[in-house]
Amino acid sequence: MQKANRFLLLIPAALGIIVFALFPLIQIAIPTVTSGANPIALYTQFLQSNYDLQVIFRTLTIATVTTVITVLLGLPTALWISRQSVSWRQFLSVIILFPILTNAVVRNFAWIIILGKNGVLNNMLQALHLISAPLTLLYTNTAIVIGSVYLFLPIMITTLVDSANGLNPEIEEAAAVLGARPFTILREIILPQMAPAILTGAILVFSGAMTAYTTPQLLGGNRHLVMSTLIYQQAMTLGNWTNASVVAMVLIVLSLIVLGLLRWYTGRLDRRVDHA
Amino acid sequence: MARLTLDSLAMTYGHGDPILHDLSLAVADGQLVSLLGPSGSGKTTTLRIIAGLLQQTSGTIKVDDEDISRVPVYKRGLSMVFQSYALFPHLTVFANVAYGLKRQKLSKADITAKVTAILQTTGLTDLAERYPQELSGGQQQRVALARALVVDPRLLLLDEPLSNLDAKLRVAMREEIRRLQLQLHTTTIFVTHDQEECFAISDKVAVLNQGKIEQYAAPEEIYHHPQTEFVARFIGFENFLPVNGTVADHAYRVGDQTVAVAGPTKPDAKVLTIRPNQIQLSPDDQGLSGQVTIRTYLGSAYRYTVDSPLGTLQIDGPTETPVAIGAPLHFTLPADQLLPLEA
């Protein structure tokens, strides 16, 4: 096929991206420069406010902790699943994806019931006499992390299972014959081979947790705002669309920086595995 | 550099049929012994039990006088080359080869010296900084071999290492394996289903069938004197004539025919066997006569499937004088080529 024709084939997709992704993005940016105020002042004002910095910090922390926990829980699960028989493996993969099939609001209400003052968990702990007064679990950062882990763990596991299924068991056996004990094999042979998948999973979970709205809204409440809930509050409660746009722009830029770093590192690993 | 002794190895998975029955084998120091057999014969299972990747149900494995039957795989001090080569994809050629030495906690200087030397021996020096994905199949094979040999193993185990290579490379690689094995005097067990491959490089061959050794002998001995019908079939004997009695001490009864053999007859013989190229075509009206039903061209000869008074026979004939399908073919069975088998 001729070169010009090949570019013609790109037009539908390119139009889709411009109309549905780029155009809204520009629309978000526009209020921050057309509001009459000095746009740079709008951003510096936001980044100098202690309250807003706290929200940024909370957002990044929750996304990071969620990512780390999903990796720590997802890896052993994925390795275990990949070592089951094929039919059992398929069954488990469906089970893993099950939470994704329920509505996000419903899922978070389940956590409200579990974590509330008179919730399932507090009642259980009190019944066992492990605590005397109910713990404050709901409307905390911890609650948001728990909800986010629950939300994103299936994505992490699915990504890692794909990678773990592709591992050649003879490679692990080769290491064993050469003197590697099981834990050494995990550290030196399995993890390095799965590193690209771990990073892919981390990118998916981190960007999801950074921008998730329902979970922090329902489990964090108004005292634990993250950037997405702050945007909503600015725009819908306070009617301050300019500030909402500023927060949105900062969120986009922060996400891009972190994802860029992860992608850059993945690229270094890919070169090793895929051949330059 | 060690002797290997397998004594009454048996292996059963769960409640299934046994994979190995009572398998015993002695391999002398510095020898290359092949385990030859079709898939499912238990040859790879045997190799994996020796390596410690599988635990036998019963029986013992000794290297020299040390019983390693219950020693975990990572303490056995053996080396293995896998069918898929199993190179570490995240490590360079150098680091792949160095892996076993690193696990033995050798000093950096020693590791570098040994790896450099083996890369030289295997002709991989220029590829040291490449990753496995950047190598051809033959090069990957050499890395796998270097990685296995650099640790100076007591035993080298090869699991069908040539089956993923193309025909020409396979011949070159098997000679390379033999050269290195002789040079380093490493006792080697070589698993294969290819008889030509194993005859070419082995000191001795153990032919396996359904978890048992049918015959364990030098390649020449197996080629000329297979002891069982299974071994004979596996190494290219195509004609098996059922014997139903002897005629004096010089002939057997096959159907209603009498077939003369050289040497005294064995009363226990059950079949007579002969290779297609050992049957001689004879001029018309001499010897036995049969009718050609199938003719295939082998390049060096025509192979005829012939309906004869002795049953259906495979007979090779010269390409200069082809015999048409349906035409009669006259042949004789040379008495000194017929081999009586007892089982």
Coordinates of C-alpha atoms in Angstrom, one line a residue:
Chain A
M1 CA 0.0 0.0 0.0
Q2 CA 1.2 3.5 -0.7
K3 CA 2.2 5.8 2.1
A4 CA -0.5 8.4 1.5
N5 CA -3.2 5.7 1.6
R6 CA -2.0 4.4 4.9
F7 CA -2.4 7.9 6.4
L8 CA -6.0 8.0 5.0
L9 CA -6.8 4.9 7.1
L10 CA -5.8 6.9 10.2
I11 CA -8.4 9.6 9.7
P12 CA -11.4 8.0 11.5
A13 CA -9.3 7.2 14.6
A14 CA -7.6 10.6 14.5
L15 CA -10.9 12.4 14.2
G16 CA -12.2 10.4 17.2
I17 CA -9.3 11.3 19.3
I18 CA -9.5 15.0 18.3
V19 CA -13.3 15.3 18.9
F20 CA -13.6 13.2 22.0
A21 CA -10.3 13.6 23.8
L22 CA -8.3 16.6 22.6
F23 CA -11.3 19.0 22.2
P24 CA -12.7 18.4 25.7
L25 CA -9.2 18.8 27.1
I26 CA -8.8 22.2 25.5
Q27 CA -12.3 23.1 26.8
I28 CA -11.1 22.4 30.3
A29 CA -8.0 24.5 29.8
I30 CA -9.9 27.5 28.3
P31 CA -11.7 28.8 31.4
T32 CA -8.3 29.1 33.2
V33 CA -7.1 31.6 30.6
T34 CA -10.3 33.4 29.7
S35 CA -11.7 34.1 33.2
G36 CA -10.2 37.6 33.2
A37 CA -7.8 36.8 36.1
N38 CA -4.1 36.2 35.4
P39 CA -4.0 32.5 34.5
I40 CA -0.6 32.1 36.1
A41 CA -1.9 33.6 39.3
L42 CA -4.8 31.2 39.3
Y43 CA -2.4 28.2 39.3
T44 CA 0.1 29.6 41.8
Q45 CA -2.7 30.5 44.1
F46 CA -4.0 26.9 43.9
L47 CA -0.5 25.5 44.5
Q48 CA 0.2 27.8 47.4
S49 CA -3.0 27.0 49.3
N50 CA -2.2 24.6 52.2
Y51 CA -5.7 23.1 51.9
D52 CA -5.3 22.4 48.2
L53 CA -1.8 21.0 48.6
Q54 CA -3.2 18.7 51.2
V55 CA -5.7 17.4 48.7
I56 CA -3.0 16.9 46.1
F57 CA -0.8 15.1 48.6
R58 CA -3.8 12.9 49.7
T59 CA -4.6 12.1 46.1
L60 CA -1.1 11.0 45.3
T61 CA -0.7 9.1 48.5
I62 CA -4.0 7.2 48.1
A63 CA -3.1 6.3 44.5
T64 CA 0.4 5.2 45.4
V65 CA -0.6 3.1 48.4
T66 CA -3.4 1.5 46.4
T67 CA -1.0 0.7 43.6
V68 CA 1.5 -0.9 46.0
I69 CA -1.1 -2.9 47.8
T70 CA -2.7 -4.2 44.6
V71 CA 0.8 -5.3 43.5
L72 CA 1.5 -7.0 46.8
L73 CA -1.8 -8.8 46.8
G74 CA -2.0 -9.4 43.1
L75 CA 1.4 -11.0 42.5
P76 CA 1.0 -14.1 44.7
T77 CA -2.6 -14.5 43.6
A78 CA -1.6 -14.3 39.9
L79 CA 1.2 -16.7 40.4
W80 CA -1.1 -19.1 42.2
I81 CA -3.8 -18.9 39.5
S82 CA -1.3 -19.4 36.7
R83 CA -0.2 -22.7 38.3
Q84 CA -3.7 -24.3 38.4
S85 CA -5.2 -26.5 35.8
V86 CA -6.6 -24.8 32.7
S87 CA -10.2 -25.2 33.6
W88 CA -9.8 -24.1 37.2
R89 CA -7.7 -21.2 35.9
Q90 CA -10.6 -20.0 33.6
F91 CA -13.1 -20.3 36.4
L92 CA -10.9 -18.3 38.8
S93 CA -10.3 -15.6 36.1
V94 CA -14.1 -15.1 35.9
I95 CA -14.5 -15.0 39.6
I96 CA -11.7 -12.4 39.8
L97 CA -13.5 -10.2 37.3
F98 CA -16.8 -10.5 39.1
P99 CA -16.5 -7.3 41.2
I100 CA -16.0 -5.3 38.0
L101 CA -19.4 -6.4 36.8
T102 CA -21.2 -4.8 39.7
N103 CA -22.1 -1.1 39.8
A104 CA -19.5 1.1 41.5
V105 CA -22.1 2.7 43.7
V106 CA -23.4 -0.6 44.9
R107 CA -19.9 -1.9 45.6
N108 CA -19.1 1.2 47.7
F109 CA -22.3 0.9 49.7
A110 CA -21.3 -2.6 50.6
W111 CA -18.1 -1.1 52.1
I112 CA -20.2 1.5 53.9
I113 CA -22.2 -1.3 55.5
I114 CA -19.0 -3.1 56.4
L115 CA -16.9 -0.2 57.7
G116 CA -19.6 2.0 59.4
K117 CA -19.8 2.9 63.1
N118 CA -22.4 0.1 63.6
G119 CA -21.1 -1.8 60.6
V120 CA -20.3 -5.5 60.2
L121 CA -16.6 -5.1 61.0
N122 CA -17.1 -3.0 64.2
N123 CA -19.8 -5.3 65.5
M124 CA -17.6 -8.3 64.9
L125 CA -14.6 -6.9 66.6
Q126 CA -16.7 -5.8 69.6
A127 CA -18.4 -9.2 69.8
L128 CA -14.9 -10.8 70.0
H129 CA -14.0 -8.2 72.7
L130 CA -11.0 -7.1 70.6
I131 CA -12.1 -3.4 70.9
S132 CA -14.4 -1.7 73.5
A133 CA -15.6 1.2 71.4
P134 CA -16.3 1.2 67.7
L135 CA -13.4 2.3 65.5
T136 CA -13.7 5.2 63.0
L137 CA -13.2 3.4 59.8
L138 CA -15.6 5.0 57.4
Y139 CA -14.8 8.5 55.9
T140 CA -11.1 8.1 56.4
N141 CA -8.2 7.8 54.0
T142 CA -7.9 4.2 54.9
A143 CA -11.5 3.6 53.8
I144 CA -10.7 5.2 50.4
V145 CA -7.7 3.0 50.0
I146 CA -9.7 -0.2 51.0
G147 CA -12.4 0.8 48.4
S148 CA -9.8 1.6 45.7
V149 CA -7.9 -1.7 46.3
Y150 CA -11.1 -3.6 46.1
L151 CA -12.0 -1.7 42.9
F152 CA -8.6 -2.1 41.1
L153 CA -7.3 -5.5 42.4
P154 CA -9.1 -7.4 39.6
I155 CA -7.4 -5.3 37.0
M156 CA -4.0 -5.9 38.5
I157 CA -4.6 -9.6 38.9
T158 CA -5.8 -10.0 35.3
T159 CA -2.8 -8.1 34.0
L160 CA -0.4 -10.2 36.1
V161 CA -2.1 -13.6 35.4
D162 CA -1.6 -13.0 31.6
S163 CA 2.1 -12.5 32.3
A164 CA 2.4 -15.4 34.7
N165 CA 0.7 -17.7 32.3
G166 CA 3.4 -16.9 29.7
L167 CA 6.3 -17.9 32.0
N168 CA 8.1 -20.9 30.7
P169 CA 8.3 -23.4 33.7
E170 CA 11.5 -24.8 32.2
I171 CA 13.2 -21.5 32.9
E172 CA 12.5 -21.8 36.6
E173 CA 13.6 -25.5 36.5
A174 CA 16.9 -24.4 34.8
A175 CA 17.5 -22.0 37.7
A176 CA 16.7 -24.8 40.2
V177 CA 19.1 -27.2 38.6
L178 CA 21.8 -24.5 38.7
G179 CA 21.4 -24.2 42.5
A180 CA 18.6 -21.6 43.0
R181 CA 16.2 -22.3 45.9
P182 CA 12.5 -21.5 45.5
F183 CA 12.7 -18.0 47.0
T184 CA 15.8 -17.2 45.0
I185 CA 13.9 -18.3 41.8
L186 CA 11.0 -16.0 42.7
R187 CA 13.3 -13.0 43.3
E188 CA 15.9 -13.5 40.5
I189 CA 13.9 -15.3 37.8
I190 CA 10.2 -14.8 38.1
L191 CA 9.9 -11.2 39.3
P192 CA 12.3 -9.8 36.6
Q193 CA 10.3 -11.6 33.9
M194 CA 7.1 -10.2 35.2
A195 CA 8.4 -6.6 35.8
P196 CA 6.9 -5.2 32.6
A197 CA 3.5 -6.6 33.5
I198 CA 3.8 -5.3 37.1
L199 CA 4.5 -1.8 35.6
T200 CA 1.6 -2.1 33.2
G201 CA -0.7 -3.0 36.0
A202 CA 0.7 -0.2 38.1
I203 CA 0.0 2.3 35.3
L204 CA -3.6 1.1 35.0
V205 CA -4.2 1.1 38.8
F206 CA -2.4 4.4 39.5
S207 CA -4.2 6.3 36.8
G208 CA -7.5 4.8 37.8
A209 CA -7.0 5.5 41.5
M210 CA -5.8 9.1 40.8
T211 CA -9.0 9.9 38.9
A212 CA -11.6 7.7 40.6
Y213 CA -14.6 9.7 41.8
T214 CA -17.3 7.4 43.3
T215 CA -15.1 5.6 45.8
P216 CA -13.5 8.7 47.4
Q217 CA -16.9 10.5 47.3
L218 CA -18.7 7.7 49.1
L219 CA -16.0 6.3 51.4
G220 CA -14.0 9.5 52.1
G221 CA -16.9 11.9 52.6
N222 CA -16.5 15.7 52.4
R223 CA -13.6 15.9 55.0
H224 CA -11.3 13.8 52.9
L225 CA -11.4 15.3 49.5
V226 CA -9.2 14.1 46.7
M227 CA -8.7 16.0 43.5
S228 CA -11.6 14.4 41.6
T229 CA -14.0 15.2 44.5
L230 CA -12.5 18.6 44.8
I231 CA -13.3 19.3 41.2
Y232 CA -16.9 18.2 41.7
Q233 CA -17.2 20.4 44.7
Q234 CA -15.7 23.5 43.0
A235 CA -17.9 23.1 39.9
M236 CA -21.2 21.7 41.2
T237 CA -21.4 23.0 44.8
L238 CA -19.5 26.3 44.5
G239 CA -20.2 26.9 40.8
N240 CA -16.5 28.0 40.4
W241 CA -15.8 26.5 37.0
T242 CA -12.5 28.3 36.7
N243 CA -11.1 26.8 39.9
A244 CA -12.5 23.4 38.9
S245 CA -10.6 23.7 35.6
V246 CA -7.4 24.6 37.4
V247 CA -7.6 21.5 39.6
A248 CA -8.4 19.4 36.6
M249 CA -5.4 20.7 34.7
V250 CA -3.1 20.0 37.7
L251 CA -4.6 16.5 38.0
I252 CA -3.9 15.8 34.3
V253 CA -0.4 17.1 34.5
L254 CA 0.5 15.2 37.7
S255 CA -1.0 12.0 36.2
L256 CA 1.0 12.5 33.0
I257 CA 4.2 13.0 35.0
V258 CA 3.8 9.8 37.0
L259 CA 2.7 7.7 34.0
G260 CA 5.5 9.2 32.0
L261 CA 8.0 8.0 34.6
L262 CA 6.5 4.5 34.7
R263 CA 6.4 4.3 30.9
W264 CA 9.9 5.4 30.6
Y265 CA 11.0 2.6 33.1
T266 CA 8.8 0.1 31.2
G267 CA 10.5 1.1 28.0
R268 CA 13.9 0.3 29.5
L269 CA 12.7 -3.1 30.5
D270 CA 11.0 -3.7 27.2
R271 CA 14.2 -3.1 25.3
R272 CA 15.8 -5.8 27.4
V273 CA 13.0 -8.3 26.6
D274 CA 11.8 -7.5 23.1
H275 CA 15.1 -6.9 21.5
A276 CA 16.1 -3.3 20.5
Chain B
M1 CA 33.1 -36.8 35.9
A2 CA 31.2 -39.4 37.8
R3 CA 29.5 -42.6 37.6
L4 CA 25.7 -42.7 37.6
T5 CA 23.7 -45.7 39.0
L6 CA 20.0 -46.0 38.8
D7 CA 18.6 -48.8 40.8
S8 CA 15.0 -50.0 40.5
L9 CA 13.5 -46.6 39.7
A10 CA 9.7 -46.6 39.7
M11 CA 7.4 -43.6 39.1
T12 CA 3.6 -43.4 39.3
Y13 CA 1.5 -40.2 39.1
G14 CA -1.3 -40.3 41.5
H15 CA -3.3 -43.5 41.0
G16 CA -2.6 -43.7 37.3
D17 CA -0.6 -46.3 35.5
P18 CA 3.1 -46.4 36.3
I19 CA 5.4 -44.3 34.1
L20 CA 8.5 -46.2 35.1
H21 CA 8.8 -49.8 36.3
D22 CA 11.9 -51.1 38.0
L23 CA 14.4 -49.2 35.8
S24 CA 18.0 -49.8 36.5
L25 CA 21.0 -48.4 34.6
A26 CA 24.7 -48.0 35.2
V27 CA 26.6 -45.3 33.4
A28 CA 30.4 -45.3 33.5
D29 CA 32.5 -42.2 34.2
G30 CA 32.9 -39.9 31.2
Q31 CA 30.4 -41.8 29.0
L32 CA 27.6 -40.4 26.9
V33 CA 24.6 -42.6 27.2
S34 CA 21.3 -42.0 25.3
L35 CA 17.8 -42.8 26.5
L36 CA 16.0 -43.6 23.2
G37 CA 12.3 -44.2 22.9
P38 CA 9.0 -42.9 21.6
S39 CA 7.1 -40.3 23.4
G40 CA 5.5 -41.7 26.6
S41 CA 8.3 -44.3 27.0
G42 CA 9.5 -42.6 30.2
K43 CA 12.8 -41.2 29.0
T44 CA 12.1 -37.6 29.9
T45 CA 10.6 -38.7 33.2
T46 CA 13.8 -40.7 34.0
L47 CA 15.9 -37.6 33.2
R48 CA 13.8 -35.3 35.4
I49 CA 14.0 -37.8 38.2
I50 CA 17.8 -37.8 37.9
A51 CA 17.8 -34.0 37.9
G52 CA 15.6 -33.9 41.0
L53 CA 12.8 -32.1 39.2
L54 CA 10.5 -35.1 39.9
Q55 CA 10.5 -37.3 42.9
Q56 CA 10.5 -41.0 42.1
T57 CA 8.0 -43.3 43.8
S58 CA 10.7 -45.7 44.7
G59 CA 14.3 -46.7 43.8
T60 CA 17.7 -45.0 44.3
I61 CA 19.9 -42.7 42.3
K62 CA 23.7 -42.7 43.0
V63 CA 26.4 -40.4 41.7
D64 CA 29.6 -42.2 42.4
D65 CA 28.9 -43.6 45.8
E66 CA 26.7 -40.8 47.0
D67 CA 23.0 -41.5 47.2
I68 CA 21.2 -38.5 45.9
S69 CA 17.7 -40.0 45.8
R70 CA 16.3 -37.5 48.3
V71 CA 18.6 -34.6 47.7
P72 CA 16.7 -31.4 46.6
V73 CA 17.2 -30.3 43.0
Y74 CA 19.2 -27.2 43.9
K75 CA 21.8 -29.3 45.9
R76 CA 22.5 -32.0 43.3
G77 CA 25.3 -30.3 41.5
L78 CA 24.1 -31.4 38.1
S79 CA 23.4 -29.5 34.9
M80 CA 20.6 -29.8 32.4
V81 CA 19.9 -28.5 28.9
F82 CA 16.2 -28.2 28.2
Q83 CA 14.2 -28.7 25.0
S84 CA 13.2 -25.0 25.0
Y85 CA 16.8 -24.0 26.1
A86 CA 15.1 -22.2 29.0
L87 CA 17.6 -19.2 28.9
F88 CA 16.8 -16.4 31.3
P89 CA 15.2 -13.8 29.0
H90 CA 16.1 -10.9 31.3
L91 CA 19.8 -11.6 31.4
T92 CA 22.6 -11.2 28.9
V93 CA 24.4 -14.2 27.5
F94 CA 27.2 -13.5 29.9
A95 CA 24.9 -13.3 32.9
N96 CA 23.0 -16.4 31.8
V97 CA 26.2 -18.4 31.7
A98 CA 27.4 -16.9 35.0
Y99 CA 24.2 -17.8 36.8
G100 CA 25.2 -21.2 38.2
L101 CA 28.6 -19.9 39.3
K102 CA 26.9 -17.0 41.1
R103 CA 24.7 -19.4 42.9
Q104 CA 27.8 -21.3 44.0
K105 CA 29.0 -18.0 45.5
L106 CA 32.2 -17.8 43.6
S107 CA 34.2 -14.6 43.5
K108 CA 33.6 -12.1 40.8
A109 CA 37.1 -12.7 39.3
D110 CA 36.6 -16.4 39.2
I111 CA 33.2 -16.1 37.6
T112 CA 34.5 -13.8 34.9
A113 CA 37.5 -16.0 34.2
K114 CA 35.4 -19.2 33.9
V115 CA 32.6 -17.6 31.9
T116 CA 35.1 -16.0 29.5
A117 CA 36.8 -19.4 29.0
I118 CA 33.6 -21.3 28.3
L119 CA 32.3 -18.6 25.9
Q120 CA 35.6 -19.0 24.0
T121 CA 35.2 -22.8 23.9
T122 CA 31.6 -22.6 22.6
G123 CA 32.4 -19.7 20.2
L124 CA 30.1 -17.2 21.9
T125 CA 32.6 -14.5 22.9
D126 CA 31.2 -11.9 20.5
L127 CA 27.6 -12.5 21.7
A128 CA 28.4 -12.1 25.5
E129 CA 26.4 -8.8 25.8
R130 CA 23.4 -9.9 23.8
Y131 CA 20.0 -10.9 25.2
P132 CA 18.6 -14.4 24.4
Q133 CA 15.9 -13.0 22.1
E134 CA 18.6 -11.5 19.9
L135 CA 20.1 -14.9 19.1
S136 CA 19.3 -17.6 16.6
G137 CA 18.1 -21.1 17.7
G138 CA 21.6 -22.5 17.3
Q139 CA 23.2 -19.7 19.2
Q140 CA 20.6 -20.1 22.0
Q141 CA 21.4 -23.8 22.1
R142 CA 25.1 -23.1 22.5
V143 CA 24.4 -20.6 25.4
A144 CA 22.3 -23.3 27.1
L145 CA 25.2 -25.7 26.7
A146 CA 27.8 -23.2 28.0
R147 CA 25.6 -22.4 31.0
A148 CA 25.3 -26.1 31.8
L149 CA 29.0 -26.9 31.3
V150 CA 30.6 -23.9 33.0
V151 CA 29.6 -25.2 36.5
D152 CA 31.7 -28.3 35.9
P153 CA 28.7 -30.6 36.6
R154 CA 29.0 -34.1 37.9
L155 CA 26.4 -35.1 35.3
L156 CA 25.2 -33.3 32.2
L157 CA 21.5 -34.0 31.4
L158 CA 20.3 -33.2 27.9
D159 CA 16.5 -33.3 27.2
E160 CA 16.0 -33.5 23.5
P161 CA 18.2 -30.5 23.0
L162 CA 18.3 -30.7 19.2
S163 CA 14.6 -31.1 18.4
N164 CA 14.0 -27.4 17.8
L165 CA 16.8 -27.0 15.3
D166 CA 16.6 -27.5 11.5
A167 CA 18.1 -30.6 10.1
K168 CA 21.5 -29.2 9.0
L169 CA 22.1 -27.4 12.3
R170 CA 21.1 -30.5 14.2
V171 CA 24.0 -32.5 12.8
A172 CA 26.5 -29.7 13.5
M173 CA 25.2 -29.2 17.0
R174 CA 25.3 -32.9 17.9
E175 CA 28.9 -33.1 16.8
E176 CA 29.6 -30.0 18.9
I177 CA 27.9 -31.6 21.9
R178 CA 30.0 -34.7 21.5
R179 CA 33.2 -32.7 21.0
L180 CA 32.7 -30.7 24.2
Q181 CA 31.6 -33.8 26.1
L182 CA 34.8 -35.7 25.2
Q183 CA 37.0 -32.6 25.8
L184 CA 35.5 -32.0 29.3
H185 CA 35.0 -35.7 30.0
T186 CA 31.6 -35.0 31.4
T187 CA 29.3 -38.0 32.1
T188 CA 26.2 -37.2 30.0
I189 CA 22.7 -38.5 29.7
F190 CA 21.0 -37.6 26.4
V191 CA 17.3 -38.0 25.9
T192 CA 16.1 -38.4 22.3
H193 CA 13.5 -40.0 20.1
D194 CA 15.8 -39.9 17.0
Q195 CA 17.8 -43.0 16.6
E196 CA 20.2 -41.6 14.0
E197 CA 21.0 -38.7 16.4
C198 CA 21.7 -41.0 19.3
F199 CA 23.6 -43.6 17.4
A200 CA 25.9 -40.9 16.0
I201 CA 27.2 -39.6 19.4
S202 CA 26.5 -42.2 22.1
D203 CA 28.8 -44.6 23.8
K204 CA 25.8 -46.6 24.8
V205 CA 22.1 -46.5 24.1
A206 CA 19.3 -47.5 26.4
V207 CA 16.1 -48.2 24.4
L208 CA 13.0 -47.5 26.5
N209 CA 9.5 -48.8 26.0
Q210 CA 6.6 -48.1 28.4
G211 CA 8.8 -47.3 31.3
K212 CA 11.2 -50.2 30.9
I213 CA 14.6 -50.6 29.3
E214 CA 14.3 -53.0 26.4
Q215 CA 18.0 -53.1 25.6
Y216 CA 21.1 -51.3 26.8
A217 CA 24.1 -51.7 24.6
A218 CA 26.5 -50.0 22.3
P219 CA 24.9 -48.4 19.2
E220 CA 26.5 -50.9 16.8
E221 CA 25.2 -53.8 18.9
I222 CA 21.7 -52.4 18.9
Y223 CA 21.7 -51.7 15.2
H224 CA 22.8 -55.2 14.3
H225 CA 21.4 -57.3 17.1
P226 CA 18.2 -55.9 18.4
Q227 CA 17.0 -58.1 21.2
T228 CA 13.3 -57.5 21.0
E229 CA 10.7 -56.8 18.3
F230 CA 10.1 -53.3 19.8
V231 CA 13.8 -52.4 19.5
A232 CA 14.0 -53.8 16.0
R233 CA 10.9 -51.9 14.9
F234 CA 12.3 -48.7 16.4
I235 CA 15.6 -48.9 14.5
G236 CA 14.2 -49.6 11.1
F237 CA 13.5 -53.3 10.8
E238 CA 10.2 -53.4 8.8
N239 CA 9.6 -57.1 8.3
F240 CA 8.5 -59.4 11.1
L241 CA 7.6 -63.0 10.1
P242 CA 5.8 -64.9 12.8
V243 CA 7.5 -68.2 13.5
N244 CA 5.5 -71.3 14.3
G245 CA 8.2 -73.9 14.7
T246 CA 11.6 -75.0 13.7
V247 CA 12.7 -77.3 10.9
A248 CA 15.7 -79.3 12.1
D249 CA 18.4 -76.9 13.2
H250 CA 18.7 -74.7 10.1
A251 CA 15.3 -73.4 9.3
Y252 CA 12.0 -72.0 10.7
R253 CA 8.5 -72.6 9.8
V254 CA 6.6 -69.4 8.7
G255 CA 3.0 -70.1 7.7
D256 CA 3.3 -73.0 5.3
Q257 CA 6.8 -71.9 4.2
T258 CA 10.2 -73.0 5.4
V259 CA 12.8 -70.2 5.8
A260 CA 16.4 -71.2 6.1
V261 CA 18.7 -69.3 8.5
A262 CA 22.4 -69.3 9.1
G263 CA 23.5 -70.8 12.4
P264 CA 21.6 -73.1 14.8
T265 CA 17.9 -72.3 15.3
K266 CA 16.6 -71.1 18.7
P267 CA 13.6 -73.0 20.0
D268 CA 12.2 -69.9 21.7
A269 CA 12.2 -67.7 18.6
K270 CA 8.9 -66.0 18.0
V271 CA 9.6 -63.8 14.9
L272 CA 12.2 -63.5 12.2
T273 CA 13.1 -60.0 11.2
I274 CA 15.0 -58.4 8.3
R275 CA 15.5 -54.9 7.0
P276 CA 13.9 -54.0 3.6
N277 CA 17.3 -53.4 2.1
Q278 CA 18.6 -56.8 3.2
I279 CA 16.1 -58.7 1.1
Q280 CA 17.6 -59.5 -2.3
L281 CA 15.7 -59.3 -5.6
S282 CA 16.3 -62.3 -7.7
P283 CA 15.9 -63.1 -11.5
D284 CA 12.5 -64.3 -12.6
D285 CA 11.5 -67.9 -11.7
Q286 CA 13.9 -68.0 -8.8
G287 CA 13.3 -67.6 -5.1
L288 CA 9.9 -66.5 -3.7
S289 CA 7.4 -64.5 -5.7
G290 CA 5.0 -61.8 -4.6
Q291 CA 2.9 -59.0 -6.0
V292 CA 3.7 -55.3 -5.6
T293 CA 0.8 -53.4 -4.1
I294 CA 2.5 -50.1 -3.2
R295 CA 5.7 -48.5 -4.5
T296 CA 7.3 -45.5 -2.8
Y297 CA 10.4 -43.6 -4.0
L298 CA 13.1 -43.1 -1.3
G299 CA 15.7 -41.4 -3.4
S300 CA 18.3 -44.1 -3.1
A301 CA 15.8 -46.9 -3.7
Y302 CA 12.2 -47.9 -4.4
R303 CA 10.5 -49.4 -1.5
Y304 CA 7.9 -52.1 -2.5
T305 CA 5.1 -53.4 -0.4
V306 CA 4.7 -56.9 -1.5
D307 CA 2.0 -59.6 -0.9
S308 CA 4.0 -62.8 -0.7
P309 CA 3.5 -66.3 0.7
L310 CA 5.3 -65.1 3.8
G311 CA 2.8 -62.3 4.3
T312 CA 3.2 -58.6 3.5
L313 CA 6.9 -57.6 3.2
Q314 CA 8.7 -54.3 2.7
I315 CA 11.4 -54.8 0.1
D316 CA 13.9 -52.2 -1.3
G317 CA 14.8 -52.4 -5.0
P318 CA 17.2 -50.5 -7.2
T319 CA 16.0 -47.3 -8.9
E320 CA 17.4 -48.4 -12.3
T321 CA 14.9 -51.2 -12.8
P322 CA 11.6 -50.1 -11.3
V323 CA 8.9 -52.8 -10.9
A324 CA 5.3 -51.6 -11.6
I325 CA 2.5 -51.8 -9.1
G326 CA 0.6 -55.1 -9.7
A327 CA 3.6 -56.8 -11.3
P328 CA 5.3 -59.8 -9.7
L329 CA 8.5 -59.4 -7.7
H330 CA 11.0 -62.3 -7.1
F331 CA 13.2 -62.2 -4.1
T332 CA 15.2 -64.3 -1.7
L333 CA 15.8 -63.9 2.1
P334 CA 19.5 -64.2 2.7
A335 CA 19.9 -66.8 5.4
D336 CA 22.7 -64.9 7.2
Q337 CA 20.7 -61.6 7.4
L338 CA 17.6 -63.1 9.1
L339 CA 17.5 -62.4 12.8
P340 CA 15.4 -64.5 15.1
L341 CA 13.8 -62.7 18.1
E342 CA 12.5 -64.2 21.2
A343 CA 10.2 -61.4 22.3

